[in-house]
Coordinates of C-alpha atoms in Angstrom, one line a residue:
Chain O
M1 CA 54.6 96.4 135.6
S2 CA 54.5 93.9 132.8
R3 CA 56.1 93.9 129.4
E4 CA 52.7 94.6 127.8
D5 CA 52.3 97.7 129.9
V6 CA 55.4 99.4 128.3
L7 CA 56.0 97.6 125.0
V8 CA 53.8 96.8 122.0
T9 CA 54.8 94.2 119.3
T10 CA 55.0 95.0 115.7
Q11 CA 52.0 92.7 115.2
W12 CA 49.9 94.7 117.7
A13 CA 51.1 97.9 116.0
E14 CA 50.0 96.8 112.6
E15 CA 46.6 95.8 113.9
N16 CA 46.1 99.1 115.7
L17 CA 47.3 101.6 113.0
N18 CA 43.8 103.1 112.8
T19 CA 42.7 102.7 116.4
P20 CA 41.3 105.9 117.7
G21 CA 43.4 107.3 120.6
V22 CA 46.6 105.6 119.5
V23 CA 49.2 107.8 118.0
F24 CA 52.4 106.4 116.4
A25 CA 55.5 108.7 116.5
E26 CA 58.8 108.0 114.9
V27 CA 61.7 109.6 116.8
D28 CA 65.1 110.0 115.2
E29 CA 68.0 112.2 115.0
D30 CA 68.3 111.6 111.2
T31 CA 64.9 112.4 110.0
T32 CA 65.6 111.4 106.4
A33 CA 64.5 107.9 107.5
Y34 CA 61.0 109.1 108.1
E35 CA 60.9 110.9 104.8
G36 CA 62.0 107.8 103.0
G37 CA 59.1 105.8 104.6
H38 CA 57.5 105.4 107.9
I39 CA 54.8 103.4 109.7
P40 CA 51.4 104.4 108.2
G41 CA 49.9 107.3 110.2
A42 CA 53.0 108.0 112.2
V43 CA 54.0 111.6 113.0
R44 CA 57.7 112.6 113.2
I45 CA 59.5 113.9 116.2
D46 CA 63.0 115.3 115.5
W47 CA 65.2 114.5 118.5
K48 CA 67.7 117.2 117.7
T49 CA 65.5 120.2 116.7
E50 CA 62.3 119.5 118.6
L51 CA 63.3 117.8 121.9
Q52 CA 66.5 119.9 122.5
D53 CA 66.6 123.6 123.4
Q54 CA 68.3 125.2 120.4
V55 CA 70.4 127.6 122.5
R56 CA 71.1 126.1 125.9
R57 CA 72.2 122.4 126.3
D58 CA 68.9 121.3 127.9
F59 CA 65.5 120.0 127.0
V60 CA 62.7 122.2 125.7
D61 CA 60.8 123.6 128.7
K62 CA 57.3 122.6 129.8
A63 CA 55.7 125.3 127.7
G64 CA 57.8 124.1 124.7
F65 CA 56.8 120.5 125.2
E66 CA 53.2 121.5 125.4
K67 CA 53.5 123.5 122.2
L68 CA 55.3 120.6 120.4
L69 CA 52.8 117.9 121.3
S70 CA 49.9 120.3 120.6
A71 CA 51.3 120.9 117.1
K72 CA 51.8 117.2 116.5
G73 CA 48.1 116.6 117.3
I74 CA 48.8 114.5 120.4
S75 CA 46.4 114.9 123.3
N76 CA 46.8 114.1 127.0
D77 CA 44.5 111.1 126.6
D78 CA 46.3 109.5 123.6
L79 CA 48.4 106.4 123.9
V80 CA 51.6 107.3 122.2
V81 CA 53.6 104.5 120.6
L82 CA 57.2 105.6 120.0
Y83 CA 59.6 103.9 117.6
G84 CA 62.7 104.8 115.7
G85 CA 66.0 103.7 114.2
N86 CA 69.2 102.8 116.1
N87 CA 67.5 100.1 118.0
N88 CA 65.0 102.6 119.5
W89 CA 67.7 104.7 121.1
F90 CA 66.0 108.0 120.4
A91 CA 62.5 106.5 120.8
A92 CA 63.6 105.3 124.3
Y93 CA 65.0 108.8 125.0
A94 CA 61.6 110.2 123.9
Y95 CA 59.8 107.7 126.1
W96 CA 61.8 108.8 129.1
Y97 CA 61.2 112.4 128.1
F98 CA 57.4 111.9 127.9
K99 CA 57.5 110.3 131.3
L100 CA 59.6 113.2 132.6
Y101 CA 56.8 115.6 131.5
G102 CA 54.1 113.4 133.0
H103 CA 52.7 111.6 129.9
D104 CA 52.0 108.1 131.3
K105 CA 50.2 106.7 128.3
V106 CA 53.3 105.9 126.3
K107 CA 54.8 102.7 125.0
L108 CA 57.7 101.6 122.8
L109 CA 57.3 99.5 119.7
D110 CA 59.5 96.5 120.6
G111 CA 62.3 96.3 118.1
G112 CA 61.5 99.7 116.6
R113 CA 61.9 100.5 113.0
K114 CA 64.4 97.7 112.4
K115 CA 62.0 95.0 113.5
W116 CA 59.2 96.5 111.5
E117 CA 61.5 96.5 108.4
L118 CA 62.9 93.0 109.0
D119 CA 59.2 91.8 109.3
G120 CA 58.7 93.2 105.8
R121 CA 55.9 95.4 107.0
D122 CA 54.7 98.4 104.9
L123 CA 56.3 101.9 105.1
V124 CA 54.6 104.9 103.6
K125 CA 55.7 108.4 102.6
E126 CA 52.3 110.1 103.2
V127 CA 52.5 112.5 106.2
P128 CA 49.4 112.5 108.4
D129 CA 47.4 115.6 109.0
R130 CA 46.4 115.6 112.6
P131 CA 44.4 118.5 114.0
A132 CA 46.2 120.5 116.7
T133 CA 45.4 119.9 120.3
D134 CA 45.8 121.8 123.6
Y135 CA 48.3 119.6 125.3
K136 CA 49.1 120.2 129.0
A137 CA 52.4 118.9 130.5
A138 CA 53.3 118.3 134.1
D139 CA 56.5 119.8 135.7
Q140 CA 59.6 117.6 135.1
D141 CA 59.7 114.5 137.3
L142 CA 63.3 114.9 138.4
S143 CA 63.3 111.6 140.2
L144 CA 64.0 110.2 136.7
R145 CA 66.8 112.6 135.7
A146 CA 70.4 112.9 137.1
F147 CA 72.6 116.0 136.9
R148 CA 76.3 116.2 137.1
D149 CA 76.8 116.9 140.8
E150 CA 74.6 114.0 141.8
V151 CA 76.7 111.8 139.4
V152 CA 80.0 112.9 141.0
D153 CA 78.5 112.2 144.5
A154 CA 77.3 108.8 143.3
I155 CA 80.9 107.5 142.8
N156 CA 81.3 104.5 145.0
T157 CA 77.9 105.1 146.6
K158 CA 75.2 104.4 144.0
N159 CA 75.2 102.1 141.0
L160 CA 76.6 103.8 138.0
V161 CA 75.9 101.9 134.8
D162 CA 78.0 102.9 131.8
V163 CA 76.0 101.5 128.8
R164 CA 78.6 102.4 126.1
S165 CA 80.6 99.8 124.2
P166 CA 83.6 98.2 125.9
D167 CA 86.0 100.2 123.7
E168 CA 84.3 103.5 124.7
F169 CA 84.3 102.5 128.4
S170 CA 88.0 101.6 128.4
G171 CA 89.0 104.7 126.6
K172 CA 90.0 103.2 123.2
L173 CA 87.2 105.0 121.5
L174 CA 85.4 108.3 122.1
A175 CA 82.3 107.5 120.2
P176 CA 80.3 104.5 118.9
A177 CA 82.0 102.6 116.1
H178 CA 79.7 103.8 113.4
L179 CA 80.9 107.4 113.9
P180 CA 84.2 109.1 113.1
Q181 CA 86.3 109.4 116.2
E182 CA 86.9 113.1 116.2
S183 CA 85.4 113.9 119.5
A184 CA 87.4 116.2 121.8
Q185 CA 86.6 115.0 125.4
R186 CA 88.8 112.9 127.6
A187 CA 88.2 109.2 127.1
G188 CA 87.3 106.7 129.8
H189 CA 84.6 106.3 132.3
I190 CA 83.3 107.5 135.7
P191 CA 85.1 105.6 138.5
S192 CA 83.1 102.7 140.1
A193 CA 80.8 102.5 137.0
L194 CA 79.9 99.0 135.7
N195 CA 80.1 98.6 132.0
V196 CA 76.9 96.9 130.8
P197 CA 76.6 97.9 127.1
W198 CA 73.0 98.7 126.1
A199 CA 73.2 96.1 123.3
Q200 CA 73.3 93.3 125.9
T201 CA 69.8 94.2 126.9
A202 CA 68.5 93.7 123.3
N203 CA 68.2 90.9 120.8
E204 CA 69.7 91.3 117.4
D205 CA 66.3 92.2 115.9
G206 CA 66.2 95.1 118.3
T207 CA 63.6 93.7 120.7
F208 CA 64.3 93.9 124.4
K209 CA 65.3 90.8 126.3
T210 CA 62.9 89.4 128.9
A211 CA 62.8 90.7 132.4
D212 CA 64.4 87.4 133.6
E213 CA 67.2 87.7 131.1
L214 CA 67.8 91.3 132.1
K215 CA 67.9 90.3 135.8
E216 CA 70.5 87.7 135.1
L217 CA 72.6 90.1 133.0
Y218 CA 72.7 92.8 135.7
E219 CA 73.3 90.3 138.5
E220 CA 76.3 88.9 136.6
A221 CA 77.5 92.4 136.1
G222 CA 77.4 93.0 139.8
L223 CA 74.5 95.5 140.0
D224 CA 73.4 96.0 143.6
T225 CA 69.6 96.3 143.2
S226 CA 69.2 97.5 146.7
K227 CA 70.9 100.8 145.7
A228 CA 69.8 103.7 143.5
T229 CA 71.1 103.5 140.0
I230 CA 72.2 106.1 137.5
A231 CA 72.7 105.2 133.8
Y232 CA 74.8 107.1 131.4
C233 CA 76.3 106.9 127.9
R234 CA 77.6 109.6 125.6
I235 CA 74.6 111.9 125.0
G236 CA 71.9 110.2 127.0
E237 CA 70.0 108.2 124.4
R238 CA 71.6 104.8 124.8
S239 CA 71.3 105.2 128.5
S240 CA 67.5 106.0 128.1
H241 CA 67.3 102.5 126.5
T242 CA 69.0 101.0 129.6
W243 CA 66.8 103.2 131.9
F244 CA 63.8 101.6 130.1
A245 CA 65.2 98.1 130.7
L246 CA 66.0 98.7 134.4
H247 CA 63.0 100.9 135.4
E248 CA 60.2 99.8 133.1
L249 CA 61.0 96.1 132.4
M250 CA 62.9 95.0 135.5
G251 CA 60.8 97.3 137.7
L252 CA 63.7 98.8 139.7
K253 CA 62.3 101.9 141.6
D254 CA 65.2 104.4 141.8
V255 CA 66.8 104.6 138.4
K256 CA 67.8 107.9 136.8
N257 CA 69.2 108.7 133.4
Y258 CA 72.1 111.1 133.3
D259 CA 71.4 112.8 130.0
G260 CA 74.6 115.0 130.2
S261 CA 76.5 111.7 130.0
W262 CA 80.0 111.4 128.8
T263 CA 80.0 114.5 126.6
E264 CA 79.5 116.5 129.8
Y265 CA 81.3 114.4 132.3
G266 CA 84.3 113.8 130.1
S267 CA 84.7 117.6 129.7
L268 CA 84.4 118.6 133.4
V269 CA 87.5 120.1 135.0
G270 CA 88.7 118.3 138.1
V271 CA 86.5 115.2 138.2
P272 CA 88.0 111.7 138.5
V273 CA 88.2 109.6 135.3
E274 CA 89.2 106.0 135.1
T275 CA 90.4 104.2 132.0
G276 CA 90.7 100.5 131.3
S277 CA 88.2 97.7 131.4
N278 CA 87.9 96.9 135.1
G279 CA 84.7 98.8 136.0
G280 CA 83.2 98.5 139.4
N281 CA 86.4 97.7 141.2
Chain W
M1 CA 83.0 116.8 117.3
T2 CA 79.9 114.8 116.5
D3 CA 77.1 115.9 118.8
G4 CA 74.7 113.1 117.8
C5 CA 74.7 109.4 117.5
G6 CA 73.2 108.9 114.1
A7 CA 75.5 107.3 111.5
P8 CA 76.9 109.5 108.7
E9 CA 75.5 108.7 105.3
Q10 CA 76.8 105.3 104.3
S11 CA 78.9 105.7 101.1
A12 CA 81.0 103.4 98.9
V13 CA 84.7 103.0 99.6
V14 CA 87.2 104.6 97.2
T15 CA 90.2 102.5 96.4
G16 CA 93.3 104.1 98.0
E17 CA 91.1 106.3 100.2
D18 CA 93.2 108.0 103.0
T19 CA 91.5 107.3 106.3
G20 CA 94.1 109.2 108.3
D21 CA 94.5 107.6 111.8
Q22 CA 91.1 106.0 111.6
V23 CA 90.6 102.2 111.5
V24 CA 87.8 101.9 108.9
V25 CA 85.9 98.6 108.3
A26 CA 83.8 99.1 105.2
G27 CA 82.3 97.2 102.3
K28 CA 79.1 96.0 100.6
V29 CA 76.2 93.7 101.4
T30 CA 75.3 91.5 98.5
G31 CA 72.3 89.2 97.8
G32 CA 71.3 86.8 95.0
E33 CA 71.2 89.6 92.4
G34 CA 74.2 91.7 93.4
A35 CA 74.2 94.7 95.8
L36 CA 71.5 94.5 98.5
G37 CA 70.4 97.8 100.0
G38 CA 68.9 98.5 103.5
A39 CA 70.3 95.6 105.5
Y40 CA 71.2 96.3 109.1
V41 CA 74.9 95.7 109.5
R42 CA 76.3 94.9 113.0
L43 CA 79.9 95.1 114.0
L44 CA 80.9 92.5 116.5
N45 CA 84.3 92.0 118.2
A46 CA 86.2 88.7 118.4
D47 CA 84.1 87.7 121.5
G48 CA 80.8 88.4 119.6
E49 CA 80.3 91.6 121.7
F50 CA 78.3 94.2 119.8
A51 CA 80.2 97.4 118.9
G52 CA 78.0 99.2 116.4
E53 CA 75.3 99.0 113.8
V54 CA 74.4 100.9 110.6
Q55 CA 71.9 100.5 107.9
A56 CA 73.5 99.9 104.6
S57 CA 72.8 102.4 101.8
P58 CA 70.5 101.6 98.9
E59 CA 73.6 100.3 97.1
G60 CA 74.5 98.0 100.0
D61 CA 77.5 100.1 101.3
F62 CA 78.4 100.3 105.0
R63 CA 81.2 101.7 107.1
F64 CA 82.5 101.5 110.7
Y65 CA 85.2 103.4 112.6
A66 CA 86.6 100.8 114.8
A67 CA 89.4 100.1 117.2
P68 CA 92.2 97.9 115.8
G69 CA 91.4 94.2 115.9
E70 CA 89.6 91.2 114.5
W71 CA 85.9 92.0 113.7
K72 CA 82.9 90.2 112.5
V73 CA 80.3 92.0 110.4
R74 CA 76.8 90.6 110.4
A75 CA 74.0 91.7 108.1
L76 CA 70.3 91.3 108.8
H77 CA 67.7 91.7 106.0
R78 CA 64.1 90.7 105.5
S79 CA 65.4 88.3 102.8
G80 CA 68.0 86.6 105.1
N81 CA 71.2 87.1 107.1
G82 CA 74.9 86.8 106.4
E83 CA 78.3 87.4 108.0
A84 CA 82.0 87.8 107.3
T85 CA 85.1 88.5 109.3
V86 CA 87.9 91.1 108.7
D87 CA 91.3 91.6 110.3
A88 CA 91.6 95.4 110.8
A89 CA 95.1 95.5 112.4
G90 CA 95.6 99.2 112.2
P91 CA 94.7 102.5 110.6
G92 CA 93.5 102.3 107.1
L93 CA 90.7 100.9 105.0
H94 CA 89.7 97.3 105.6
Q95 CA 87.2 96.1 103.0
V96 CA 84.8 93.2 103.4
T97 CA 81.8 91.9 101.5
I98 CA 78.8 90.2 103.3
A99 CA 76.8 87.8 101.3
V100 CA 73.2 87.5 102.5
A101 CA 71.3 84.3 101.7

């Protein structure tokens, strides 16, 4: 799989804003960004209220995903180009989520909203009116998704990649540094996890590093590419970004995202937790 | 607890603000004509390792909740980039201005 199969550049995006069969979708947790201005023609997907079940801690089910995409005017044949803020964290999460429900014609806008803005490209407030479709989803492809028991079993057997910042990994912080540190879980990481912060896979303009640069990064970190890999972070969106780097850009076959991530693992009773900065030892 | 990862609204610091036990690195991005809004501000540790990023408010304000230490803040904007350093040794408000050119 080449970079062009999974990413589009901002230049390509601008040239294809009106191409039939291409749908741009902004995915964010904070949807005020979309309201303040978005890529012309882009629909909005709200990570918190539309991709998460509002009662249980889980995704919307297959029928819910079909209803959501139908209402957004996205059809099974459309190429969906996802982008968002936070260096595409939530867009990468949505990409993984679309793949989970069997939508293969999906790409990420390389660099996301940040690159688009740094390029000085236009943002508009006009909300598109797309006719509803009759979208059909597949059953979840669970080869892409890890649950807690598999993660516990993976300690010292599979690659565990903790993609949070070094201070979160070591236990100094419970959340990324742009958030207040009031979280209640135990701090630290899953024993045997390597700490390869997601930011090391991206350039400062938000674009992904090349496959060769990624390979070098993970080799230096000690990732055994002959083994299965599970990526995690705090709530599963930064690890979606790393899942994208490992599975889509590097082409590793057996890579799962643990969307329960530290907010689940760090609250489990009886599981091992490690602190300090020496991951993988 | 915070159940998301989006940054809170970026607001201006208040002199004498009580940050409790939080180490707060906050300030303003400026350009040629004063405050510069909408820049992407990155928090980097002494080794240059990325720790966080926010988008400054329309008034150029940004804020991080960091671990104690020496930090670099780097602003990216379509009009240019800029950076500054700050020593945030412990809990409290550590103010810094980033000039973008």
